[in-house]
Structure formats: structure tokens, C-alpha cells
Amino acid sequence: MNFSLLKFTVKVLVKGQFADFSSYHLWHFNTCRKAKLGSNSLNLKMHYVYIMLRKTFLSLICILGLFWSVNAQSIDFKYATFDEAKDASKVAEKLIFVDFYADWCGPCKAMENTIFTKAEVGAMFNKDFVNFKIDSELEEGKKLVRHYGVQEFPTYLFVNSEGEVVHKIIGFQSVRNLLIEAGKAKRKFEGFVPIRRLDSVYENGNDDVDFLYEYLKRKSYEEGSQPKVLAKYLEVVPESELQTEKVLSLISENVTSVSSKGFYILAESLSRFMKLTESQQKYVLKGISNSKKLTFREAVENKDDELFDVLIDAVHATSYSRQAAFAEERQFRYDYAKLTRNFKHFKLIAQEEATQIMSRSMEDFEEHTKRTIEAFKDTAKEKGISESSGRYQMMLAGLENGAAKAASFQLNDFARGYYEMASDDMDFKNAIKWSAFAIKLDETAANWETYAFLLKKVGRTRDAKKAMKQAMKMAKKDNLETDTLKAAFKNIK
């Protein structure tokens, strides 16, 4: 076969000089004659080479054309970092469309493959927005997720060049819905006032109630709770509006102390709780809970016993029953003693409750677990949960020996606290008894580890090593990490 002729044929193919068989056949005949080649079967095969290569070439052109066409229609996410997108937004005076996605998110992939590729979507977003997408599991993505409080995927934000949120949408969107939401974002942007300008207005003393309401909403959304702004707002809002959903929602998002007027308003709402709407009830309970948690955190950080006493008063003023109040007080007191390492207060709680647990027999725990399981079965039956379902079986398995496991966990927590805070041998000996009983109720690596540490405290080194070996054995059995236990074992001397 003449390979020079074949090479020339391919060149002719690429240039596309012949559109049909007859044109090619005439060229082929004359070429062969000039080259003094017969129009034999070998040369005739040149025709089929031409036809097949031309078909392949044209198909490739079509595929590439389709690919280029699709990409031309899709949303163009061309910025590598959020800072680059903000710079482009500032220059173009456009909003940034931010796509928060995750590789495991099915709706995210559906949006990328079926919605973002539509011509009308690509045309609008490429014209009106600076488009930026971020993998929420990468380093920058995690930071932005935390900053904007993203909890669901996909989440789409429209933000200005300062990073302030103008509009937000969550979840899969049809083409129509996405375009409608994008239109809303554009209209909001037209009258959008940057938070820095609002800060200046607020600092200049503007106490107009409507301004303060809008400012507080924006400020808390962008930067978190704003108790000082809330206090100023509550000074000017009419008293007749204090119990409205509009005001309760703002209090709920911004109240941070049980000593504040906002908390007092929420506490007052409890007296007519059943008359409130479901949304109002939600705001009241959320605000009260957040206030107590934040007050507790402040008391712990400053080791402020007086503030802690104020918190306990607030607990009793807002609990739905006396029993619930004492249970909540107990938990706060216990956690406060542990976190501030106040062994005197910790010991009072631990001794009382450990004594109660130690006085119970195994039969008592079994009976308690039996009643709990029976109650669960009755509830599951009422709700139509099948006994053969995975959900039912999983919940039932979690209740097995539940009372003994709960008591064991509590005893171990008490014993661990003594190990960390006590200094008297008698206290350590009491803690060893609790720790041993915790192991009897539920043999776990954590329980054996605490037991080993306490034994070491009182000089029982050999027993401590045995206990730590048992801790490692239990950890391996439960497929837990053992390096920490091994290091602790080496330190027992």
C-alpha cells in the first residue's frame, strides 16, 4: 500500500475538500493514474479509509460543538477564592452568587447538572452576578460555612462586595424558582444599605423604633447576638408590642443574660404561654434557654458565684414545675462545680447521688429497665412503628440494661471528678468504691481507666496496672483507640 498516498488522503479529509463519493472517486482515479498506480483493490480501500475517517472527524466536531455550546449556557463559576469574587464584585458593582455545595449532596449535583446548565439560567447569572462556588468540606468552605451559619445543602447566598448577605435560598430549585429568587436578590440590592453605614447612623444616636428594628435584624444576622442594641430597642418599642411575634423573635435572637429586660419579657410570657401562637412559644423557650446557657458560661469563665446564684433564681422562675426546677438546678450546680473545679460543691452533689445509686440492687436496675422498655413498646405501638423495623430494633437495643448503664456512667463521672479535684485519701477511697460499682454495672474501658487512676492515687500500683490492662482489653474489644491507655499504663510506676 502507498503510505504517502494515504497520508495525503488524510490531509484532504481534514480540509474537507470532497462532500460526496463521486468527487472523491474522480480525485482518487486521477491521483492513482498520475502516480502510475493501478486502481486495484488495495488502492480502492483508500476510499473506505476516507469515508470512515471523515465520519469520525465530523462526529468529533459535533461532540465538541455540543460541549462548547453547553458550557456557554452554564453558570460560569470562574473565581478560585471568595476574596477574588469580592474584588470582582466591587469592580462590576454586582452581587456575588455563592453556591455552598458538598460532594455527597445529591440535590447539589442535580442543580449543577440540570439547572445551572440551562441557557436562561446561565444567561441571567453570567450577566447579572459574579458567580462563586465553594466545596463546604474544604478549608475555605468550612470557614465560610461557620461565618454564614450554613446548615443545609445546597445553600445559595447573594452577597455584596463586603460579604453582607442580601438574599438567601436553600435546597433544590427549579429553573423558574431560581430565576424568581435571583430577581428578588437584584431588587433587594438596589435599595441595600451596607451595615457600616447603618453602624454610623446608630452611633450618631438614631433611636427611631423602625430603624432600630431593621438595624437589629441586620446586625444580629451578620454578627450574632446584639444585647446592647436590643436593650436600646426595648426602651423605645411600645409596651403594647412587647408580646408580639415580631418583638419576641428579636429578643429570642439577641438576649444573652437572665438579668436583662429581654429575659424578663420572655419570663413574663410564660404566664400566658398556652395563649401564645406556636411560633411565639418557640421564640420564648429558645430565648429563655439561650439566656440561661450564656449566663452560665459567663459565670464559669469569671468564677462568679453571685452571677451563678442569679442564674439559679432564674431557673426556678422559669421552670414548668418544682421538680423540673430542682433537676435543672442540680445539673447547673454539678457542671459549675466541675468546670470551676470547686470540689466543695462538687462533693456535696456527688456524695448524695452516689449514695443513692450504691443503695440500689441489680434487681432494682433490671426492674427499672423493664418498665422503660414496656413504656417504649407501648409508645411505638401507638405511633405505628413496626417491631421488625430497623428503627424499632435499634431503639430497643439502646434500652437494654439502660438503667444500669446510666447509673454506671454517673458513678464514673463522680469518681473521675474526685480523681481530678480531691486531695484526701478518704475521698479517694470513696471514689474507688463508686468506680468499682460502676464497673460492676457496666464494664467499659472508660470505667476501668478511672479505676486504675484512682488506685494509683492511693499507691496501689500493681492493682492499677491490672486495671489499666483491663481498660486496654475492653477498648480493643469495642474497637476503640488504645494509644492513650498504653501511654497511661507506662506512667504507672
Short mmCIF file of C-alpha atoms in Angstrom, two decimals:
data_model
loop_
_atom_site.label_atom_id
_atom_site.label_comp_id
_atom_site.label_asym_id
_atom_site.label_seq_id
_atom_site.Cartn_x
_atom_site.Cartn_y
_atom_site.Cartn_z
CA MET A 1 0.00 0.00 0.00
CA ASN A 2 1.27 3.53 -0.82
CA PHE A 3 1.50 5.27 2.59
CA SER A 4 2.38 8.62 1.01
CA LEU A 5 -0.94 8.49 -0.76
CA LEU A 6 -2.71 7.56 2.49
CA LYS A 7 -1.08 10.48 4.30
CA PHE A 8 -2.19 12.84 1.54
CA THR A 9 -5.70 11.39 1.69
CA VAL A 10 -5.96 12.19 5.40
CA LYS A 11 -4.87 15.77 4.71
CA VAL A 12 -7.59 16.07 2.10
CA LEU A 13 -10.05 14.64 4.62
CA VAL A 14 -9.20 17.21 7.27
CA LYS A 15 -9.53 20.05 4.80
CA GLY A 16 -12.93 18.67 3.83
CA GLN A 17 -12.41 19.12 0.08
CA PHE A 18 -14.91 16.43 -1.02
CA ALA A 19 -18.54 16.27 0.08
CA ASP A 20 -19.55 13.08 -1.74
CA PHE A 21 -18.28 9.78 -3.13
CA SER A 22 -18.22 10.75 -6.83
CA SER A 23 -15.99 13.79 -6.23
CA TYR A 24 -13.61 11.74 -4.15
CA HIS A 25 -13.61 8.85 -6.69
CA LEU A 26 -12.64 11.16 -9.56
CA TRP A 27 -9.83 12.66 -7.49
CA HIS A 28 -8.66 9.23 -6.43
CA PHE A 29 -8.62 7.88 -10.03
CA ASN A 30 -6.58 10.83 -11.34
CA THR A 31 -4.17 10.67 -8.41
CA CYS A 32 -3.55 6.98 -8.93
CA ARG A 33 -3.06 7.48 -12.68
CA LYS A 34 -0.56 10.29 -12.14
CA ALA A 35 1.29 8.15 -9.64
CA LYS A 36 1.23 5.29 -12.13
CA LEU A 37 -0.74 3.14 -9.72
CA GLY A 38 -3.46 0.80 -10.74
CA SER A 39 -6.95 1.30 -9.41
CA ASN A 40 -6.62 -2.06 -7.72
CA SER A 41 -8.42 -3.39 -4.65
CA LEU A 42 -5.68 -2.13 -2.33
CA ASN A 43 -5.98 1.41 -3.57
CA LEU A 44 -9.77 1.08 -3.60
CA LYS A 45 -9.60 0.57 0.15
CA MET A 46 -8.35 4.12 0.32
CA HIS A 47 -11.90 5.19 -0.34
CA TYR A 48 -13.20 3.40 2.74
CA VAL A 49 -10.40 4.86 4.85
CA TYR A 50 -11.51 8.27 3.70
CA ILE A 51 -15.18 7.64 4.44
CA MET A 52 -14.56 6.22 7.94
CA LEU A 53 -12.10 8.92 8.95
CA ARG A 54 -14.37 11.66 7.63
CA LYS A 55 -17.32 10.29 9.64
CA THR A 56 -15.19 10.10 12.78
CA PHE A 57 -13.87 13.61 12.26
CA LEU A 58 -17.32 15.09 11.73
CA SER A 59 -18.69 13.26 14.78
CA LEU A 60 -15.87 14.66 16.90
CA ILE A 61 -16.62 18.17 15.66
CA CYS A 62 -20.31 17.70 16.60
CA ILE A 63 -19.45 16.45 20.09
CA LEU A 64 -17.04 19.31 20.72
CA GLY A 65 -19.59 21.75 19.38
CA LEU A 66 -22.18 20.41 21.78
CA PHE A 67 -19.71 20.62 24.68
CA TRP A 68 -18.82 24.21 23.87
CA SER A 69 -22.49 25.05 23.50
CA VAL A 70 -23.42 23.59 26.90
CA ASN A 71 -20.58 25.38 28.65
CA ALA A 72 -21.54 28.64 27.01
CA GLN A 73 -25.02 28.28 28.52
CA SER A 74 -23.97 27.21 32.03
CA ILE A 75 -23.33 29.46 35.01
CA ASP A 76 -19.67 30.45 34.86
CA PHE A 77 -18.08 29.88 38.29
CA LYS A 78 -14.69 31.25 37.39
CA TYR A 79 -13.31 32.60 40.68
CA ALA A 80 -10.99 30.41 42.75
CA THR A 81 -11.39 32.18 46.11
CA PHE A 82 -14.03 34.24 47.87
CA ASP A 83 -11.67 37.23 48.03
CA GLU A 84 -11.30 37.13 44.24
CA ALA A 85 -15.08 37.07 43.87
CA LYS A 86 -15.46 40.05 46.24
CA ASP A 87 -12.86 42.03 44.29
CA ALA A 88 -14.69 41.29 41.05
CA SER A 89 -17.99 42.21 42.68
CA LYS A 90 -16.63 45.57 43.76
CA VAL A 91 -15.37 46.39 40.27
CA ALA A 92 -18.51 45.18 38.49
CA GLU A 93 -20.91 46.55 41.16
CA LYS A 94 -22.77 43.26 41.14
CA LEU A 95 -23.88 40.79 43.77
CA ILE A 96 -21.92 37.59 44.31
CA PHE A 97 -23.93 34.39 43.85
CA VAL A 98 -22.37 31.88 46.28
CA ASP A 99 -23.11 28.17 45.85
CA PHE A 100 -22.38 26.17 49.02
CA TYR A 101 -22.20 22.51 47.96
CA ALA A 102 -20.83 19.18 49.17
CA ASP A 103 -19.66 16.20 47.12
CA TRP A 104 -22.07 13.85 48.92
CA CYS A 105 -25.07 16.15 48.37
CA GLY A 106 -27.48 14.73 45.76
CA PRO A 107 -29.53 17.95 45.28
CA CYS A 108 -26.27 19.88 44.81
CA LYS A 109 -25.29 17.62 41.90
CA ALA A 110 -28.79 17.82 40.44
CA MET A 111 -28.61 21.62 40.47
CA GLU A 112 -25.19 21.56 38.83
CA ASN A 113 -26.14 19.11 36.09
CA THR A 114 -29.75 20.03 35.30
CA ILE A 115 -30.39 23.63 36.39
CA PHE A 116 -27.14 25.59 36.15
CA THR A 117 -26.70 24.29 32.56
CA LYS A 118 -29.96 25.80 31.29
CA ALA A 119 -29.49 28.61 28.77
CA GLU A 120 -31.82 31.06 30.53
CA VAL A 121 -30.14 30.45 33.91
CA GLY A 122 -26.62 30.83 32.54
CA ALA A 123 -27.56 33.94 30.59
CA MET A 124 -29.04 35.72 33.63
CA PHE A 125 -26.43 34.71 36.20
CA ASN A 126 -23.43 35.37 33.95
CA LYS A 127 -24.84 38.81 33.08
CA ASP A 128 -26.11 39.97 36.48
CA PHE A 129 -23.92 38.25 39.09
CA VAL A 130 -20.36 37.34 39.99
CA ASN A 131 -20.61 33.57 40.44
CA PHE A 132 -18.61 31.65 43.04
CA LYS A 133 -18.98 28.06 44.24
CA ILE A 134 -17.29 26.54 47.28
CA ASP A 135 -16.86 22.97 48.48
CA SER A 136 -18.13 23.17 52.05
CA GLU A 137 -15.73 20.47 53.23
CA LEU A 138 -12.53 22.24 52.13
CA GLU A 139 -10.68 24.65 54.43
CA GLU A 140 -12.08 27.89 52.97
CA GLY A 141 -15.51 26.28 52.64
CA LYS A 142 -15.58 25.32 56.33
CA LYS A 143 -14.69 28.89 57.33
CA LEU A 144 -17.45 30.35 55.18
CA VAL A 145 -19.95 27.76 56.42
CA ARG A 146 -19.22 28.80 60.01
CA HIS A 147 -19.26 32.51 59.17
CA TYR A 148 -22.63 32.38 57.41
CA GLY A 149 -24.19 29.72 59.61
CA VAL A 150 -24.86 27.34 56.73
CA GLN A 151 -26.61 24.20 58.00
CA GLU A 152 -28.21 22.71 54.89
CA PHE A 153 -27.01 21.89 51.39
CA PRO A 154 -27.27 23.28 48.90
CA THR A 155 -27.42 26.82 50.30
CA TYR A 156 -27.25 29.79 47.93
CA LEU A 157 -26.34 33.28 49.11
CA PHE A 158 -26.40 36.56 47.25
CA VAL A 159 -23.85 38.80 48.98
CA ASN A 160 -22.39 42.21 48.27
CA SER A 161 -18.69 43.02 47.84
CA GLU A 162 -18.35 43.37 51.62
CA GLY A 163 -19.69 39.86 52.13
CA GLU A 164 -23.04 41.00 53.56
CA VAL A 165 -25.99 38.74 52.81
CA VAL A 166 -28.65 40.39 50.66
CA HIS A 167 -30.71 37.27 49.89
CA LYS A 168 -30.64 33.59 50.75
CA ILE A 169 -32.23 30.43 49.35
CA ILE A 170 -31.91 26.82 50.48
CA GLY A 171 -32.36 23.49 48.71
CA PHE A 172 -33.05 22.34 45.16
CA GLN A 173 -34.66 24.99 42.94
CA SER A 174 -36.47 24.61 39.65
CA VAL A 175 -35.37 26.88 36.81
CA ARG A 176 -38.41 29.10 37.38
CA ASN A 177 -37.88 29.37 41.14
CA LEU A 178 -34.17 30.06 40.80
CA LEU A 179 -34.79 32.89 38.34
CA ILE A 180 -37.51 34.35 40.58
CA GLU A 181 -35.21 34.27 43.63
CA ALA A 182 -32.39 35.83 41.61
CA GLY A 183 -34.78 38.61 40.62
CA LYS A 184 -35.65 39.19 44.29
CA ALA A 185 -31.95 39.45 45.12
CA LYS A 186 -31.42 42.07 42.42
CA ARG A 187 -34.35 44.17 43.65
CA LYS A 188 -33.13 43.98 47.26
CA PHE A 189 -29.65 45.03 46.17
CA GLU A 190 -30.98 48.20 44.56
CA GLY A 191 -32.00 49.60 47.95
CA PHE A 192 -29.46 47.77 50.08
CA VAL A 193 -27.61 49.86 52.67
CA PRO A 194 -24.23 48.47 53.82
CA ILE A 195 -24.01 47.64 57.51
CA ARG A 196 -21.14 50.09 58.01
CA ARG A 197 -23.39 52.96 57.01
CA LEU A 198 -26.09 51.71 59.37
CA ASP A 199 -23.48 51.49 62.15
CA SER A 200 -22.74 55.19 61.66
CA VAL A 201 -26.42 56.10 61.82
CA TYR A 202 -26.81 54.07 65.05
CA GLU A 203 -23.69 55.55 66.65
CA ASN A 204 -24.98 59.06 65.87
CA GLY A 205 -27.89 58.37 68.22
CA ASN A 206 -30.77 57.45 65.90
CA ASP A 207 -33.39 55.93 68.22
CA ASP A 208 -36.26 55.66 65.75
CA VAL A 209 -38.06 52.42 66.57
CA ASP A 210 -38.35 51.28 62.93
CA PHE A 211 -34.69 52.00 62.25
CA LEU A 212 -33.61 50.13 65.39
CA TYR A 213 -35.75 47.14 64.44
CA GLU A 214 -34.23 46.86 60.96
CA TYR A 215 -30.73 47.59 62.25
CA LEU A 216 -31.02 44.94 64.97
CA LYS A 217 -32.22 42.35 62.44
CA ARG A 218 -29.35 43.09 60.07
CA LYS A 219 -26.68 43.44 62.75
CA SER A 220 -27.57 40.20 64.53
CA TYR A 221 -27.79 38.30 61.25
CA GLU A 222 -24.37 39.49 60.17
CA GLU A 223 -22.53 39.47 63.51
CA GLY A 224 -24.53 37.43 66.03
CA SER A 225 -26.44 38.47 69.15
CA GLN A 226 -26.56 42.21 69.89
CA PRO A 227 -27.71 42.62 73.52
CA LYS A 228 -26.84 46.35 73.69
CA VAL A 229 -28.82 47.20 70.57
CA LEU A 230 -31.68 45.03 71.86
CA ALA A 231 -31.71 46.95 75.15
CA LYS A 232 -31.95 50.26 73.28
CA TYR A 233 -34.70 48.91 71.03
CA LEU A 234 -36.76 47.69 74.01
CA GLU A 235 -36.55 51.19 75.52
CA VAL A 236 -38.44 52.72 72.60
CA VAL A 237 -40.76 49.96 71.38
CA PRO A 238 -44.38 50.49 72.56
CA GLU A 239 -45.29 48.30 75.53
CA SER A 240 -48.33 47.03 73.65
CA GLU A 241 -45.99 45.37 71.12
CA LEU A 242 -43.66 43.64 73.57
CA GLN A 243 -45.50 40.32 73.37
CA THR A 244 -45.88 40.31 69.58
CA GLU A 245 -44.15 37.69 67.47
CA LYS A 246 -42.13 40.42 65.76
CA VAL A 247 -40.58 41.59 69.04
CA LEU A 248 -40.32 38.16 70.69
CA SER A 249 -38.33 36.84 67.72
CA LEU A 250 -35.83 39.71 68.05
CA ILE A 251 -35.50 39.17 71.79
CA SER A 252 -35.00 35.44 71.28
CA GLU A 253 -32.12 36.01 68.86
CA ASN A 254 -30.35 38.70 70.91
CA VAL A 255 -30.97 38.13 74.63
CA THR A 256 -27.85 36.87 76.40
CA SER A 257 -28.43 37.37 80.14
CA VAL A 258 -31.03 36.35 82.71
CA SER A 259 -30.55 39.83 84.24
CA SER A 260 -31.77 41.67 81.14
CA LYS A 261 -35.12 43.28 80.29
CA GLY A 262 -35.40 40.93 77.32
CA PHE A 263 -35.26 37.90 79.59
CA TYR A 264 -37.83 39.46 81.92
CA ILE A 265 -40.23 39.92 78.98
CA LEU A 266 -39.79 36.28 77.96
CA ALA A 267 -40.30 35.08 81.52
CA GLU A 268 -43.47 37.16 81.78
CA SER A 269 -44.75 35.49 78.61
CA LEU A 270 -44.81 32.13 80.39
CA SER A 271 -47.81 33.22 82.44
CA ARG A 272 -49.92 33.17 79.27
CA PHE A 273 -47.90 30.56 77.41
CA MET A 274 -50.87 28.47 76.23
CA LYS A 275 -52.44 31.54 74.62
CA LEU A 276 -49.37 32.22 72.52
CA THR A 277 -49.05 31.03 68.94
CA GLU A 278 -46.74 28.11 68.21
CA SER A 279 -44.12 30.49 66.80
CA GLN A 280 -44.33 32.78 69.83
CA GLN A 281 -43.91 29.78 72.15
CA LYS A 282 -40.85 28.70 70.20
CA TYR A 283 -39.23 32.14 70.47
CA VAL A 284 -39.97 32.38 74.21
CA LEU A 285 -38.49 28.97 75.04
CA LYS A 286 -35.48 29.46 72.78
CA GLY A 287 -34.68 32.87 74.27
CA ILE A 288 -35.00 31.66 77.86
CA SER A 289 -32.81 28.63 77.17
CA ASN A 290 -30.11 30.67 75.40
CA SER A 291 -30.08 33.26 78.18
CA LYS A 292 -29.51 30.63 80.86
CA LYS A 293 -26.77 28.92 78.87
CA LEU A 294 -24.93 32.17 78.15
CA THR A 295 -25.27 33.35 81.74
CA PHE A 296 -23.90 30.02 82.93
CA ARG A 297 -20.95 30.34 80.55
CA GLU A 298 -20.17 33.83 81.85
CA ALA A 299 -20.38 32.67 85.47
CA VAL A 300 -17.99 29.79 84.76
CA GLU A 301 -15.49 31.94 82.84
CA ASN A 302 -15.36 34.51 85.65
CA LYS A 303 -15.94 32.04 88.50
CA ASP A 304 -18.70 34.42 89.54
CA ASP A 305 -20.69 32.78 92.34
CA GLU A 306 -23.07 35.76 92.66
CA LEU A 307 -24.00 35.59 88.97
CA PHE A 308 -24.44 31.83 89.32
CA ASP A 309 -26.93 32.41 92.18
CA VAL A 310 -28.84 34.82 89.93
CA LEU A 311 -28.98 32.05 87.31
CA ILE A 312 -30.41 29.58 89.83
CA ASP A 313 -33.12 32.11 90.74
CA ALA A 314 -33.95 32.43 87.04
CA VAL A 315 -34.16 28.63 86.74
CA HIS A 316 -36.83 28.47 89.45
CA ALA A 317 -38.69 31.44 87.97
CA THR A 318 -38.99 29.86 84.50
CA SER A 319 -39.34 26.09 85.09
CA TYR A 320 -42.73 24.50 84.43
CA SER A 321 -42.71 22.50 87.69
CA ARG A 322 -40.92 22.39 91.03
CA GLN A 323 -39.44 19.01 90.20
CA ALA A 324 -38.12 20.26 86.85
CA ALA A 325 -36.61 23.31 88.56
CA PHE A 326 -34.66 21.22 91.06
CA ALA A 327 -33.47 18.86 88.31
CA GLU A 328 -32.20 21.78 86.23
CA GLU A 329 -30.62 23.41 89.28
CA ARG A 330 -28.85 20.18 90.14
CA GLN A 331 -27.37 19.89 86.67
CA PHE A 332 -26.20 23.52 86.63
CA ARG A 333 -24.66 23.18 90.11
CA TYR A 334 -22.90 19.97 89.18
CA ASP A 335 -21.48 21.35 85.94
CA TYR A 336 -20.50 24.63 87.62
CA ALA A 337 -18.59 22.78 90.34
CA LYS A 338 -16.77 20.61 87.77
CA LEU A 339 -15.85 23.40 85.40
CA THR A 340 -14.71 25.81 88.10
CA ARG A 341 -13.02 22.93 89.92
CA ASN A 342 -14.88 23.78 93.11
CA PHE A 343 -14.52 20.47 94.89
CA LYS A 344 -16.54 21.53 97.92
CA HIS A 345 -19.71 21.99 95.84
CA PHE A 346 -18.94 19.01 93.63
CA LYS A 347 -18.54 16.75 96.65
CA LEU A 348 -21.94 17.70 98.09
CA ILE A 349 -23.73 16.64 94.92
CA ALA A 350 -21.57 13.58 94.22
CA GLN A 351 -21.84 12.10 97.71
CA GLU A 352 -25.62 12.41 97.86
CA GLU A 353 -26.31 10.93 94.46
CA ALA A 354 -23.60 8.25 94.58
CA THR A 355 -25.01 7.02 97.90
CA GLN A 356 -28.47 6.71 96.32
CA ILE A 357 -27.10 4.74 93.36
CA MET A 358 -24.98 2.45 95.55
CA SER A 359 -28.01 1.59 97.69
CA ARG A 360 -29.85 0.05 94.74
CA SER A 361 -29.63 -3.65 93.87
CA MET A 362 -29.13 -5.20 90.44
CA GLU A 363 -32.79 -6.26 90.58
CA ASP A 364 -33.77 -2.61 91.02
CA PHE A 365 -31.91 -1.64 87.86
CA GLU A 366 -33.40 -4.55 85.93
CA GLU A 367 -36.91 -3.64 87.04
CA HIS A 368 -36.38 -0.02 86.05
CA THR A 369 -35.11 -1.10 82.62
CA LYS A 370 -38.06 -3.46 82.20
CA ARG A 371 -40.56 -0.64 82.86
CA THR A 372 -38.73 1.65 80.43
CA ILE A 373 -38.81 -0.98 77.67
CA GLU A 374 -42.52 -1.66 78.24
CA ALA A 375 -43.24 2.06 78.01
CA PHE A 376 -41.22 2.24 74.78
CA LYS A 377 -43.13 -0.68 73.24
CA ASP A 378 -46.47 0.92 74.11
CA THR A 379 -45.39 4.22 72.57
CA ALA A 380 -44.04 2.50 69.44
CA LYS A 381 -47.32 0.63 69.02
CA GLU A 382 -49.33 3.86 69.33
CA LYS A 383 -47.16 5.51 66.69
CA GLY A 384 -47.32 2.52 64.35
CA ILE A 385 -43.63 1.64 64.48
CA SER A 386 -43.22 -1.97 63.33
CA GLU A 387 -41.37 -4.33 65.68
CA SER A 388 -39.45 -5.72 62.69
CA SER A 389 -38.24 -2.31 61.52
CA GLY A 390 -34.59 -1.35 61.88
CA ARG A 391 -35.57 1.79 63.77
CA TYR A 392 -37.50 -0.21 66.36
CA GLN A 393 -34.73 -2.75 66.83
CA MET A 394 -32.06 -0.06 67.15
CA MET A 395 -34.01 1.85 69.80
CA LEU A 396 -34.82 -1.34 71.69
CA ALA A 397 -31.17 -2.38 71.71
CA GLY A 398 -30.23 1.01 73.14
CA LEU A 399 -32.58 0.46 76.06
CA GLU A 400 -31.15 -2.91 77.08
CA ASN A 401 -29.61 -2.58 80.54
CA GLY A 402 -30.32 1.13 80.21
CA ALA A 403 -30.78 1.88 83.91
CA ALA A 404 -27.57 0.11 84.91
CA LYS A 405 -25.59 1.82 82.12
CA ALA A 406 -26.90 5.27 83.08
CA ALA A 407 -26.04 4.71 86.75
CA SER A 408 -22.61 3.38 85.81
CA PHE A 409 -21.89 6.46 83.68
CA GLN A 410 -22.92 8.78 86.52
CA LEU A 411 -20.82 6.96 89.12
CA ASN A 412 -17.79 7.01 86.85
CA ASP A 413 -18.27 10.76 86.34
CA PHE A 414 -18.33 11.31 90.10
CA ALA A 415 -15.25 9.11 90.59
CA ARG A 416 -13.40 10.90 87.79
CA GLY A 417 -14.18 14.26 89.37
CA TYR A 418 -12.74 13.07 92.67
CA TYR A 419 -9.60 11.84 90.89
CA GLU A 420 -9.14 15.29 89.30
CA MET A 421 -10.04 17.50 92.29
CA ALA A 422 -9.76 15.63 95.61
CA SER A 423 -6.67 15.54 97.78
CA ASP A 424 -7.72 13.48 100.81
CA ASP A 425 -7.15 9.70 100.91
CA MET A 426 -10.60 9.10 102.37
CA ASP A 427 -12.19 10.86 99.40
CA PHE A 428 -10.14 8.71 97.02
CA LYS A 429 -11.22 5.55 98.83
CA ASN A 430 -14.88 6.52 98.49
CA ALA A 431 -14.33 7.22 94.81
CA ILE A 432 -12.71 3.78 94.37
CA LYS A 433 -15.87 2.17 95.75
CA TRP A 434 -18.02 4.12 93.29
CA SER A 435 -15.68 3.24 90.44
CA ALA A 436 -15.76 -0.48 91.28
CA PHE A 437 -19.57 -0.43 91.39
CA ALA A 438 -19.63 1.41 88.03
CA ILE A 439 -17.61 -1.47 86.52
CA LYS A 440 -20.00 -3.98 88.05
CA LEU A 441 -22.94 -2.22 86.41
CA ASP A 442 -21.28 -1.76 83.02
CA GLU A 443 -17.77 -2.93 82.20
CA THR A 444 -16.26 -0.35 79.85
CA ALA A 445 -12.77 0.90 79.01
CA ALA A 446 -13.59 4.32 80.49
CA ASN A 447 -14.70 2.81 83.79
CA TRP A 448 -11.59 0.63 84.09
CA GLU A 449 -9.36 3.60 83.23
CA THR A 450 -10.86 5.74 86.03
CA TYR A 451 -10.48 2.81 88.44
CA ALA A 452 -6.80 2.47 87.50
CA PHE A 453 -6.13 6.17 88.03
CA LEU A 454 -7.75 6.12 91.48
CA LEU A 455 -5.80 3.02 92.53
CA LYS A 456 -2.60 4.76 91.54
CA LYS A 457 -3.58 7.77 93.68
CA VAL A 458 -3.64 5.63 96.83
CA GLY A 459 -0.40 3.80 95.99
CA ARG A 460 -1.89 0.51 94.77
CA THR A 461 0.43 0.40 91.76
CA ARG A 462 0.13 -3.31 90.95
CA ASP A 463 -3.68 -3.21 91.04
CA ALA A 464 -3.62 -0.02 88.96
CA LYS A 465 -1.60 -1.76 86.23
CA LYS A 466 -4.02 -4.68 86.17
CA ALA A 467 -6.94 -2.29 85.87
CA MET A 468 -5.29 -0.38 83.02
CA LYS A 469 -4.60 -3.65 81.17
CA GLN A 470 -8.29 -4.45 81.51
CA ALA A 471 -9.11 -1.00 80.14
CA MET A 472 -6.96 -1.69 77.07
CA LYS A 473 -8.59 -5.09 76.63
CA MET A 474 -12.07 -3.56 76.70
CA ALA A 475 -11.00 -0.81 74.30
CA LYS A 476 -9.75 -3.37 71.76
CA LYS A 477 -12.95 -5.36 72.16
CA ASP A 478 -15.00 -2.26 71.35
CA ASN A 479 -12.64 -1.18 68.51
CA LEU A 480 -11.54 1.94 70.39
CA GLU A 481 -8.19 3.74 70.21
CA THR A 482 -5.70 2.38 72.76
CA ASP A 483 -2.63 4.62 72.38
CA THR A 484 -3.69 6.92 75.23
CA LEU A 485 -4.29 3.95 77.52
CA LYS A 486 -0.91 2.45 76.64
CA ALA A 487 0.80 5.74 77.47
CA ALA A 488 -1.09 5.91 80.77
CA PHE A 489 -0.03 2.33 81.58
CA LYS A 490 3.64 3.23 81.09
CA ASN A 491 3.26 6.13 83.53
CA ILE A 492 2.03 3.87 86.31
CA LYS A 493 5.15 3.26 88.41
#
